[in-house]
Amino acid sequence: MAGSHENEDVSTPPRRSPLGRLLRNRTARTATVAGLIGALLGAGGVAWQTDTLPLVGPRPCWDSLDDSAMTALFADRRTEVEEQELRPDPHGDRLMYGNCRITSYRTDHGEERAARQVTVHVRRLDSLLGTDSRKWPAEFLAANMAPLGDGLPGMASGLRAWIALPQSCTGGGDSGPAVIDAGRGQAGLDLDSAYDPAERAALARMVVAVANGVMRDFDCDGSYPAPGELADPVDWADADPQAFCGIEGFVLPAHRKLLTTTRTVAGDGGPARVCEASYDRGRPSVRFTTVVEPLTVNIFSTDLLHGGPRIKGTKGYGTTNATRAVYQAECQSGRAVFMVEQLKNMDPATSFTRDLLPVYVAAEAQRIGCGPEKVTMPNG
């Protein structure tokens, strides 16, 4: 990938000219950009091309992405930006604040084609109805990701990245977290570029820079530091039957012959630890997830209460069904959620969720300093 990937200090925004300060105002910005290019996309939306908008205008994605960030993501290609004004959902659900889509173009045989598209969402994840408890974790809590680093509640791969906004900025309580997430390419694909260090660094810098831009737009105090060097990508490896998923004391009581390889999210200390297990180093069969970041555990509230027969435990509770078992424990550092998901149709006689959750919780709780924890599965 062309362009620089050096860390950028985004905690102090550059000094703006009087016109730049005028354009920071959302109403003035929309009106000014619309006057410059004569285009409005929907309510509160604007669009422009980076080779046609005067440089005095706002930077892409709520005035957050500078030239180095854009070059790291899109090289020197022409880009088009579609940006929606940040505001609560007009229907009152308050789950979406806005989105920003950037598309780069290349010329092949004299014809211009889209080369890359990155879509950024600013949204509050649903903690009431459970609509974000499966699709969002499948995309943004994955084993091909790495934590952004100390003080940054988020993760990144070369295809997906996210960061949670501080509760002091957006509110908290029992509501779901407000997050910035960015993605490119089709969800669910595990491409080589997901592990590319330069691609991951560029996408990590993007979500942190956008988060700081959004916090300025929301008039919040403080900012996030630029992410440091992310942990090395992971790959499939033979499973250790005595320390499955790299967790001391996690010994499979059954299914050892069906789960012979594993891969685990790179680095420790992040908002989530994800381990995927498979038979043939291919599509994962089972996913083990531990979420410790207090800004993200609320999205599993519906699963914990209404996901199936109840699970009892030493310091927590949960539910189980054929494809997912989820358990929440109260730890000294806050709440932690432990989850086992069956991702492939297996022998009907096997029950990964029922068989593996108790040993997984016991070992993981001990690893993160939350144990001892004993889980009792429901009868039947």
CSV table of C-alpha atoms in Angstrom, one decimal:
chain,number,residue,atom,x,y,z
A,1,MET,CA,0.0,0.0,0.0
A,2,ALA,CA,1.3,3.4,-0.9
A,3,GLY,CA,1.6,6.2,1.7
A,4,SER,CA,2.9,6.6,5.2
A,5,HIS,CA,1.7,4.5,8.2
A,6,GLU,CA,3.6,6.4,10.9
A,7,ASN,CA,1.6,7.1,14.1
A,8,GLU,CA,-0.2,10.4,14.2
A,9,ASP,CA,-0.9,12.5,17.2
A,10,VAL,CA,-4.6,13.4,16.8
A,11,SER,CA,-5.1,14.6,20.3
A,12,THR,CA,-4.5,18.2,19.4
A,13,PRO,CA,-6.4,19.3,16.2
A,14,PRO,CA,-4.6,21.7,13.8
A,15,ARG,CA,-5.3,25.4,14.1
A,16,ARG,CA,-8.0,26.4,11.7
A,17,SER,CA,-8.4,29.5,9.6
A,18,PRO,CA,-11.5,31.7,10.1
A,19,LEU,CA,-13.1,29.9,7.1
A,20,GLY,CA,-12.1,26.6,8.5
A,21,ARG,CA,-13.7,27.5,11.9
A,22,LEU,CA,-16.9,28.5,10.0
A,23,LEU,CA,-16.9,25.2,8.2
A,24,ARG,CA,-16.7,23.4,11.6
A,25,ASN,CA,-20.2,24.5,12.3
A,26,ARG,CA,-22.4,21.7,10.9
A,27,THR,CA,-25.1,24.0,9.5
A,28,ALA,CA,-22.6,26.4,7.9
A,29,ARG,CA,-20.6,23.4,6.6
A,30,THR,CA,-23.5,21.8,4.9
A,31,ALA,CA,-24.6,25.1,3.3
A,32,THR,CA,-21.1,26.0,2.2
A,33,VAL,CA,-20.2,22.6,0.7
A,34,ALA,CA,-23.6,22.5,-1.0
A,35,GLY,CA,-22.9,25.9,-2.4
A,36,LEU,CA,-19.5,24.8,-3.7
A,37,ILE,CA,-20.6,21.7,-5.5
A,38,GLY,CA,-24.4,22.0,-5.6
A,39,ALA,CA,-25.1,18.5,-4.2
A,40,LEU,CA,-27.0,17.3,-1.2
A,41,LEU,CA,-27.5,13.6,-0.5
A,42,GLY,CA,-30.6,13.1,1.7
A,43,ALA,CA,-31.3,14.9,4.9
A,44,GLY,CA,-28.2,16.5,6.4
A,45,GLY,CA,-25.9,14.8,3.9
A,46,VAL,CA,-23.2,16.2,1.7
A,47,ALA,CA,-20.9,14.8,-0.9
A,48,TRP,CA,-17.7,16.0,-2.6
A,49,GLN,CA,-14.7,14.8,-4.5
A,50,THR,CA,-11.2,15.3,-3.0
A,51,ASP,CA,-9.9,16.6,-6.3
A,52,THR,CA,-12.5,19.2,-6.7
A,53,LEU,CA,-13.3,20.6,-3.2
A,54,PRO,CA,-11.1,23.6,-2.3
A,55,LEU,CA,-8.5,22.7,0.4
A,56,VAL,CA,-10.1,25.2,2.8
A,57,GLY,CA,-13.1,22.9,3.2
A,58,PRO,CA,-13.6,20.4,6.0
A,59,ARG,CA,-11.7,17.2,6.0
A,60,PRO,CA,-13.6,13.9,5.3
A,61,CYS,CA,-15.8,12.3,8.0
A,62,TRP,CA,-16.7,15.2,10.2
A,63,ASP,CA,-13.5,17.1,9.6
A,64,SER,CA,-11.4,14.2,11.1
A,65,LEU,CA,-9.2,12.6,8.4
A,66,ASP,CA,-6.2,14.5,7.3
A,67,ASP,CA,-4.1,13.9,4.2
A,68,SER,CA,-1.8,11.3,5.8
A,69,ALA,CA,-4.8,9.2,7.0
A,70,MET,CA,-6.4,9.4,3.5
A,71,THR,CA,-3.2,8.4,1.8
A,72,ALA,CA,-2.6,5.5,4.1
A,73,LEU,CA,-6.1,4.2,3.2
A,74,PHE,CA,-6.5,5.1,-0.4
A,75,ALA,CA,-3.0,5.8,-1.7
A,76,ASP,CA,-3.0,8.7,-4.3
A,77,ARG,CA,-6.3,7.7,-6.0
A,78,ARG,CA,-9.1,10.1,-6.5
A,79,THR,CA,-11.7,9.7,-3.8
A,80,GLU,CA,-15.4,10.7,-3.4
A,81,VAL,CA,-16.9,11.3,0.1
A,82,GLU,CA,-20.5,11.0,1.1
A,83,GLU,CA,-21.1,12.3,4.6
A,84,GLN,CA,-24.3,12.4,6.7
A,85,GLU,CA,-24.7,15.0,9.4
A,86,LEU,CA,-24.3,13.8,13.0
A,87,ARG,CA,-27.6,13.8,14.8
A,88,PRO,CA,-29.8,11.4,16.7
A,89,ASP,CA,-32.1,9.1,14.8
A,90,PRO,CA,-35.1,11.3,13.7
A,91,HIS,CA,-37.4,8.3,14.5
A,92,GLY,CA,-36.5,8.6,18.2
A,93,ASP,CA,-34.6,5.3,18.4
A,94,ARG,CA,-31.3,7.1,19.0
A,95,LEU,CA,-29.3,4.2,17.5
A,96,MET,CA,-27.7,6.0,14.6
A,97,TYR,CA,-26.0,9.4,14.6
A,98,GLY,CA,-24.5,9.4,11.0
A,99,ASN,CA,-22.3,7.7,8.5
A,100,CYS,CA,-19.5,8.5,6.2
A,101,ARG,CA,-18.6,6.6,3.0
A,102,ILE,CA,-15.3,7.1,1.1
A,103,THR,CA,-14.8,5.5,-2.3
A,104,SER,CA,-11.5,5.6,-4.2
A,105,TYR,CA,-11.3,5.1,-8.0
A,106,ARG,CA,-8.7,3.7,-10.4
A,107,THR,CA,-8.5,3.9,-14.2
A,108,ASP,CA,-8.3,0.6,-16.1
A,109,HIS,CA,-7.9,0.8,-19.9
A,110,GLY,CA,-9.2,4.3,-19.9
A,111,GLU,CA,-12.3,3.5,-17.8
A,112,GLU,CA,-12.6,4.6,-14.2
A,113,ARG,CA,-13.7,2.0,-11.7
A,114,ALA,CA,-14.2,1.9,-7.9
A,115,ALA,CA,-11.1,0.5,-6.2
A,116,ARG,CA,-11.9,0.7,-2.5
A,117,GLN,CA,-14.8,1.8,-0.3
A,118,VAL,CA,-14.7,2.3,3.4
A,119,THR,CA,-17.9,3.0,5.4
A,120,VAL,CA,-17.8,4.5,8.8
A,121,HIS,CA,-20.8,4.4,11.2
A,122,VAL,CA,-21.4,6.5,14.3
A,123,ARG,CA,-24.0,4.6,16.2
A,124,ARG,CA,-25.3,3.4,19.6
A,125,LEU,CA,-25.5,-0.4,19.8
A,126,ASP,CA,-28.8,-1.8,20.8
A,127,SER,CA,-29.0,-3.2,24.4
A,128,LEU,CA,-32.8,-3.4,24.6
A,129,LEU,CA,-33.9,-5.6,21.8
A,130,GLY,CA,-30.7,-7.5,21.1
A,131,THR,CA,-30.6,-6.6,17.4
A,132,ASP,CA,-26.8,-6.0,17.6
A,133,SER,CA,-25.8,-9.0,19.8
A,134,ARG,CA,-25.0,-11.3,16.8
A,135,LYS,CA,-24.3,-9.5,13.6
A,136,TRP,CA,-22.1,-6.7,15.1
A,137,PRO,CA,-19.9,-9.1,17.2
A,138,ALA,CA,-19.5,-11.4,14.2
A,139,GLU,CA,-18.0,-8.5,12.3
A,140,PHE,CA,-16.2,-6.6,15.0
A,141,LEU,CA,-15.3,-9.1,17.6
A,142,ALA,CA,-13.3,-11.5,15.5
A,143,ALA,CA,-10.1,-13.6,15.9
A,144,ASN,CA,-8.4,-11.8,13.0
A,145,MET,CA,-8.5,-8.5,15.0
A,146,ALA,CA,-6.1,-7.0,17.5
A,147,PRO,CA,-6.7,-4.5,20.4
A,148,LEU,CA,-5.9,-0.9,19.6
A,149,GLY,CA,-3.8,-0.5,22.7
A,150,ASP,CA,-3.8,1.0,26.2
A,151,GLY,CA,-6.6,3.5,26.8
A,152,LEU,CA,-8.3,2.7,23.5
A,153,PRO,CA,-11.5,0.6,23.8
A,154,GLY,CA,-11.5,-0.9,20.4
A,155,MET,CA,-10.0,-3.4,17.9
A,156,ALA,CA,-8.8,-3.5,14.3
A,157,SER,CA,-8.0,-5.8,11.4
A,158,GLY,CA,-7.2,-4.8,7.9
A,159,LEU,CA,-11.0,-5.0,7.0
A,160,ARG,CA,-12.8,-3.9,10.2
A,161,ALA,CA,-12.1,-1.5,13.1
A,162,TRP,CA,-14.0,0.0,15.9
A,163,ILE,CA,-13.7,2.1,19.0
A,164,ALA,CA,-16.2,2.9,21.8
A,165,LEU,CA,-16.8,6.6,22.7
A,166,PRO,CA,-16.5,7.5,26.4
A,167,GLN,CA,-19.6,7.3,28.5
A,168,SER,CA,-18.7,10.8,29.8
A,169,CYS,CA,-19.2,12.0,26.3
A,170,THR,CA,-22.3,10.0,25.2
A,171,GLY,CA,-23.9,8.7,28.3
A,172,GLY,CA,-24.0,5.2,29.6
A,173,GLY,CA,-26.1,3.3,32.2
A,174,ASP,CA,-28.0,0.4,30.7
A,175,SER,CA,-27.9,1.7,27.2
A,176,GLY,CA,-25.7,0.2,24.6
A,177,PRO,CA,-22.3,1.8,23.9
A,178,ALA,CA,-21.9,4.5,21.3
A,179,VAL,CA,-19.2,3.3,18.9
A,180,ILE,CA,-17.3,4.3,15.7
A,181,ASP,CA,-16.9,1.4,13.4
A,182,ALA,CA,-15.4,1.2,10.0
A,183,GLY,CA,-15.4,-1.6,7.4
A,184,ARG,CA,-14.5,-2.4,3.9
A,185,GLY,CA,-15.3,-5.4,1.8
A,186,GLN,CA,-18.0,-8.0,2.4
A,187,ALA,CA,-18.6,-9.0,6.0
A,188,GLY,CA,-17.6,-12.5,6.9
A,189,LEU,CA,-14.7,-12.8,4.4
A,190,ASP,CA,-11.4,-13.7,5.9
A,191,LEU,CA,-9.0,-12.2,3.3
A,192,ASP,CA,-5.2,-12.0,3.5
A,193,SER,CA,-5.5,-8.2,3.7
A,194,ALA,CA,-7.2,-8.6,7.1
A,195,TYR,CA,-3.8,-9.6,8.5
A,196,ASP,CA,-1.8,-7.0,6.6
A,197,PRO,CA,0.0,-4.8,9.3
A,198,ALA,CA,-0.1,-1.7,7.1
A,199,GLU,CA,-3.8,-2.1,6.4
A,200,ARG,CA,-4.7,-2.7,10.0
A,201,ALA,CA,-2.6,0.3,11.1
A,202,ALA,CA,-4.4,2.6,8.6
A,203,LEU,CA,-7.8,1.5,9.6
A,204,ALA,CA,-7.0,1.7,13.3
A,205,ARG,CA,-5.7,5.3,12.9
A,206,MET,CA,-8.9,6.1,10.9
A,207,VAL,CA,-11.4,5.1,13.6
A,208,VAL,CA,-9.4,6.8,16.4
A,209,ALA,CA,-9.2,10.0,14.3
A,210,VAL,CA,-12.9,9.9,13.5
A,211,ALA,CA,-13.7,9.3,17.2
A,212,ASN,CA,-11.8,12.4,18.1
A,213,GLY,CA,-13.6,14.4,15.4
A,214,VAL,CA,-16.9,13.1,16.6
A,215,MET,CA,-16.1,14.0,20.2
A,216,ARG,CA,-15.2,17.5,19.1
A,217,ASP,CA,-18.5,17.7,17.2
A,218,PHE,CA,-20.4,16.6,20.3
A,219,ASP,CA,-18.5,19.2,22.4
A,220,CYS,CA,-17.0,16.5,24.6
A,221,ASP,CA,-13.8,17.0,26.6
A,222,GLY,CA,-10.7,15.1,25.9
A,223,SER,CA,-9.5,12.9,23.1
A,224,TYR,CA,-7.9,9.5,22.4
A,225,PRO,CA,-4.2,9.1,21.7
A,226,ALA,CA,-3.1,7.7,18.4
A,227,PRO,CA,-2.9,3.9,18.4
A,228,GLY,CA,0.6,2.4,18.7
A,229,GLU,CA,1.9,-0.6,16.9
A,230,LEU,CA,-0.7,-3.4,16.9
A,231,ALA,CA,0.1,-7.0,17.8
A,232,ASP,CA,1.2,-9.3,15.1
A,233,PRO,CA,-1.6,-11.1,13.1
A,234,VAL,CA,-2.5,-14.6,14.1
A,235,ASP,CA,-3.0,-17.8,12.1
A,236,TRP,CA,-4.3,-21.3,12.6
A,237,ALA,CA,-2.2,-23.5,14.8
A,238,ASP,CA,-2.5,-27.0,16.3
A,239,ALA,CA,-4.6,-26.9,19.4
A,240,ASP,CA,-3.0,-27.6,22.8
A,241,PRO,CA,-5.4,-30.1,24.5
A,242,GLN,CA,-4.2,-29.1,27.9
A,243,ALA,CA,-4.4,-25.3,27.3
A,244,PHE,CA,-7.0,-25.0,24.6
A,245,CYS,CA,-7.1,-21.5,23.0
A,246,GLY,CA,-3.9,-20.7,25.0
A,247,ILE,CA,-5.8,-20.7,28.3
A,248,GLU,CA,-4.2,-22.6,31.1
A,249,GLY,CA,-6.7,-25.1,32.6
A,250,PHE,CA,-9.0,-25.1,29.6
A,251,VAL,CA,-9.1,-28.8,28.9
A,252,LEU,CA,-11.8,-30.1,26.5
A,253,PRO,CA,-14.0,-32.7,28.2
A,254,ALA,CA,-15.2,-33.9,24.8
A,255,HIS,CA,-15.0,-33.1,21.0
A,256,ARG,CA,-11.2,-33.1,21.0
A,257,LYS,CA,-11.1,-34.9,17.6
A,258,LEU,CA,-13.5,-32.3,16.1
A,259,LEU,CA,-11.6,-29.2,17.3
A,260,THR,CA,-7.9,-29.7,16.4
A,261,THR,CA,-6.8,-26.2,15.4
A,262,THR,CA,-7.3,-22.8,16.9
A,263,ARG,CA,-6.5,-19.1,16.3
A,264,THR,CA,-6.8,-16.4,18.9
A,265,VAL,CA,-7.1,-12.6,18.7
A,266,ALA,CA,-3.7,-11.0,18.7
A,267,GLY,CA,-2.6,-9.4,21.9
A,268,ASP,CA,-3.9,-9.4,25.5
A,269,GLY,CA,-5.6,-6.7,27.5
A,270,GLY,CA,-8.0,-5.5,24.9
A,271,PRO,CA,-11.8,-5.1,25.2
A,272,ALA,CA,-12.4,-8.7,24.0
A,273,ARG,CA,-10.5,-12.0,23.6
A,274,VAL,CA,-11.7,-14.2,20.8
A,275,CYS,CA,-10.6,-17.8,20.0
A,276,GLU,CA,-11.9,-19.7,17.0
A,277,ALA,CA,-11.6,-23.5,16.7
A,278,SER,CA,-11.8,-25.8,13.7
A,279,TYR,CA,-11.0,-29.2,12.4
A,280,ASP,CA,-9.2,-28.3,9.2
A,281,ARG,CA,-7.8,-24.7,9.6
A,282,GLY,CA,-10.7,-23.6,7.5
A,283,ARG,CA,-14.0,-22.1,8.4
A,284,PRO,CA,-14.4,-21.9,12.2
A,285,SER,CA,-16.6,-24.5,13.9
A,286,VAL,CA,-16.8,-22.9,17.4
A,287,ARG,CA,-16.0,-19.4,18.7
A,288,PHE,CA,-15.1,-18.6,22.3
A,289,THR,CA,-15.4,-15.0,23.3
A,290,THR,CA,-14.7,-13.1,26.5
A,291,VAL,CA,-15.8,-9.4,26.6
A,292,VAL,CA,-14.4,-7.4,29.5
A,293,GLU,CA,-14.8,-3.8,28.2
A,294,PRO,CA,-17.7,-2.2,30.2
A,295,LEU,CA,-18.7,-0.1,27.1
A,296,THR,CA,-19.6,-3.2,25.1
A,297,VAL,CA,-21.0,-5.9,27.4
A,298,ASN,CA,-24.5,-4.3,27.4
A,299,ILE,CA,-25.2,-5.5,23.9
A,300,PHE,CA,-25.6,-9.1,25.2
A,301,SER,CA,-28.4,-8.2,27.7
A,302,THR,CA,-31.2,-9.8,25.8
A,303,ASP,CA,-29.2,-13.0,25.3
A,304,LEU,CA,-28.4,-13.2,29.0
A,305,LEU,CA,-32.1,-12.9,30.0
A,306,HIS,CA,-34.0,-14.5,27.1
A,307,GLY,CA,-31.6,-16.6,25.1
A,308,GLY,CA,-32.9,-20.0,26.4
A,309,PRO,CA,-32.8,-22.2,29.5
A,310,ARG,CA,-31.1,-20.4,32.4
A,311,ILE,CA,-27.5,-20.9,33.5
A,312,LYS,CA,-26.6,-20.5,37.2
A,313,GLY,CA,-23.2,-19.6,38.4
A,314,THR,CA,-21.1,-18.6,41.4
A,315,LYS,CA,-21.2,-14.9,40.6
A,316,GLY,CA,-23.3,-14.6,37.6
A,317,TYR,CA,-26.0,-15.9,35.3
A,318,GLY,CA,-26.8,-16.6,31.6
A,319,THR,CA,-28.7,-18.7,29.1
A,320,THR,CA,-27.9,-21.5,26.6
A,321,ASN,CA,-29.4,-22.8,23.4
A,322,ALA,CA,-28.2,-25.0,20.5
A,323,THR,CA,-26.0,-22.3,18.9
A,324,ARG,CA,-25.0,-19.9,21.7
A,325,ALA,CA,-24.3,-20.1,25.4
A,326,VAL,CA,-23.7,-16.7,27.1
A,327,TYR,CA,-22.8,-16.0,30.7
A,328,GLN,CA,-22.1,-12.8,32.7
A,329,ALA,CA,-20.1,-12.7,35.9
A,330,GLU,CA,-19.5,-9.8,38.3
A,331,CYS,CA,-15.8,-9.3,38.7
A,332,GLN,CA,-13.7,-6.9,40.8
A,333,SER,CA,-12.9,-4.9,37.7
A,334,GLY,CA,-16.6,-4.9,36.5
A,335,ARG,CA,-18.8,-7.2,34.4
A,336,ALA,CA,-17.4,-9.8,32.1
A,337,VAL,CA,-19.3,-11.8,29.4
A,338,PHE,CA,-18.2,-15.3,28.4
A,339,MET,CA,-19.7,-16.8,25.2
A,340,VAL,CA,-19.5,-20.1,23.3
A,341,GLU,CA,-21.0,-20.2,19.8
A,342,GLN,CA,-21.4,-23.1,17.5
A,343,LEU,CA,-20.8,-21.7,13.9
A,344,LYS,CA,-21.2,-24.9,11.8
A,345,ASN,CA,-23.8,-27.6,11.7
A,346,MET,CA,-22.3,-30.6,13.4
A,347,ASP,CA,-23.4,-34.1,14.5
A,348,PRO,CA,-26.8,-33.6,16.2
A,349,ALA,CA,-25.5,-35.6,19.1
A,350,THR,CA,-22.9,-33.0,19.9
A,351,SER,CA,-23.6,-30.0,22.0
A,352,PHE,CA,-20.6,-27.6,22.0
A,353,THR,CA,-22.4,-24.9,23.9
A,354,ARG,CA,-23.6,-27.1,26.8
A,355,ASP,CA,-20.4,-29.1,27.0
A,356,LEU,CA,-17.8,-26.4,26.7
A,357,LEU,CA,-19.2,-23.3,28.4
A,358,PRO,CA,-18.6,-24.5,32.0
A,359,VAL,CA,-15.0,-25.4,31.4
A,360,TYR,CA,-14.4,-22.3,29.3
A,361,VAL,CA,-15.9,-20.0,32.0
A,362,ALA,CA,-13.9,-21.6,34.8
A,363,ALA,CA,-10.6,-21.3,32.9
A,364,GLU,CA,-11.2,-17.8,31.5
A,365,ALA,CA,-12.5,-16.4,34.8
A,366,GLN,CA,-9.3,-17.6,36.4
A,367,ARG,CA,-7.1,-16.1,33.7
A,368,ILE,CA,-8.6,-12.6,33.9
A,369,GLY,CA,-8.6,-12.6,37.7
A,370,CYS,CA,-12.4,-13.1,38.0
A,371,GLY,CA,-12.4,-16.7,39.4
A,372,PRO,CA,-13.0,-19.0,40.8
A,373,GLU,CA,-16.3,-19.4,38.9
A,374,LYS,CA,-18.4,-22.5,38.6
A,375,VAL,CA,-21.3,-22.7,36.1
A,376,THR,CA,-24.2,-25.1,36.4
A,377,MET,CA,-26.0,-25.8,33.2
A,378,PRO,CA,-29.8,-26.5,33.1
A,379,ASN,CA,-31.1,-30.0,33.1
A,380,GLY,CA,-32.3,-31.5,29.8
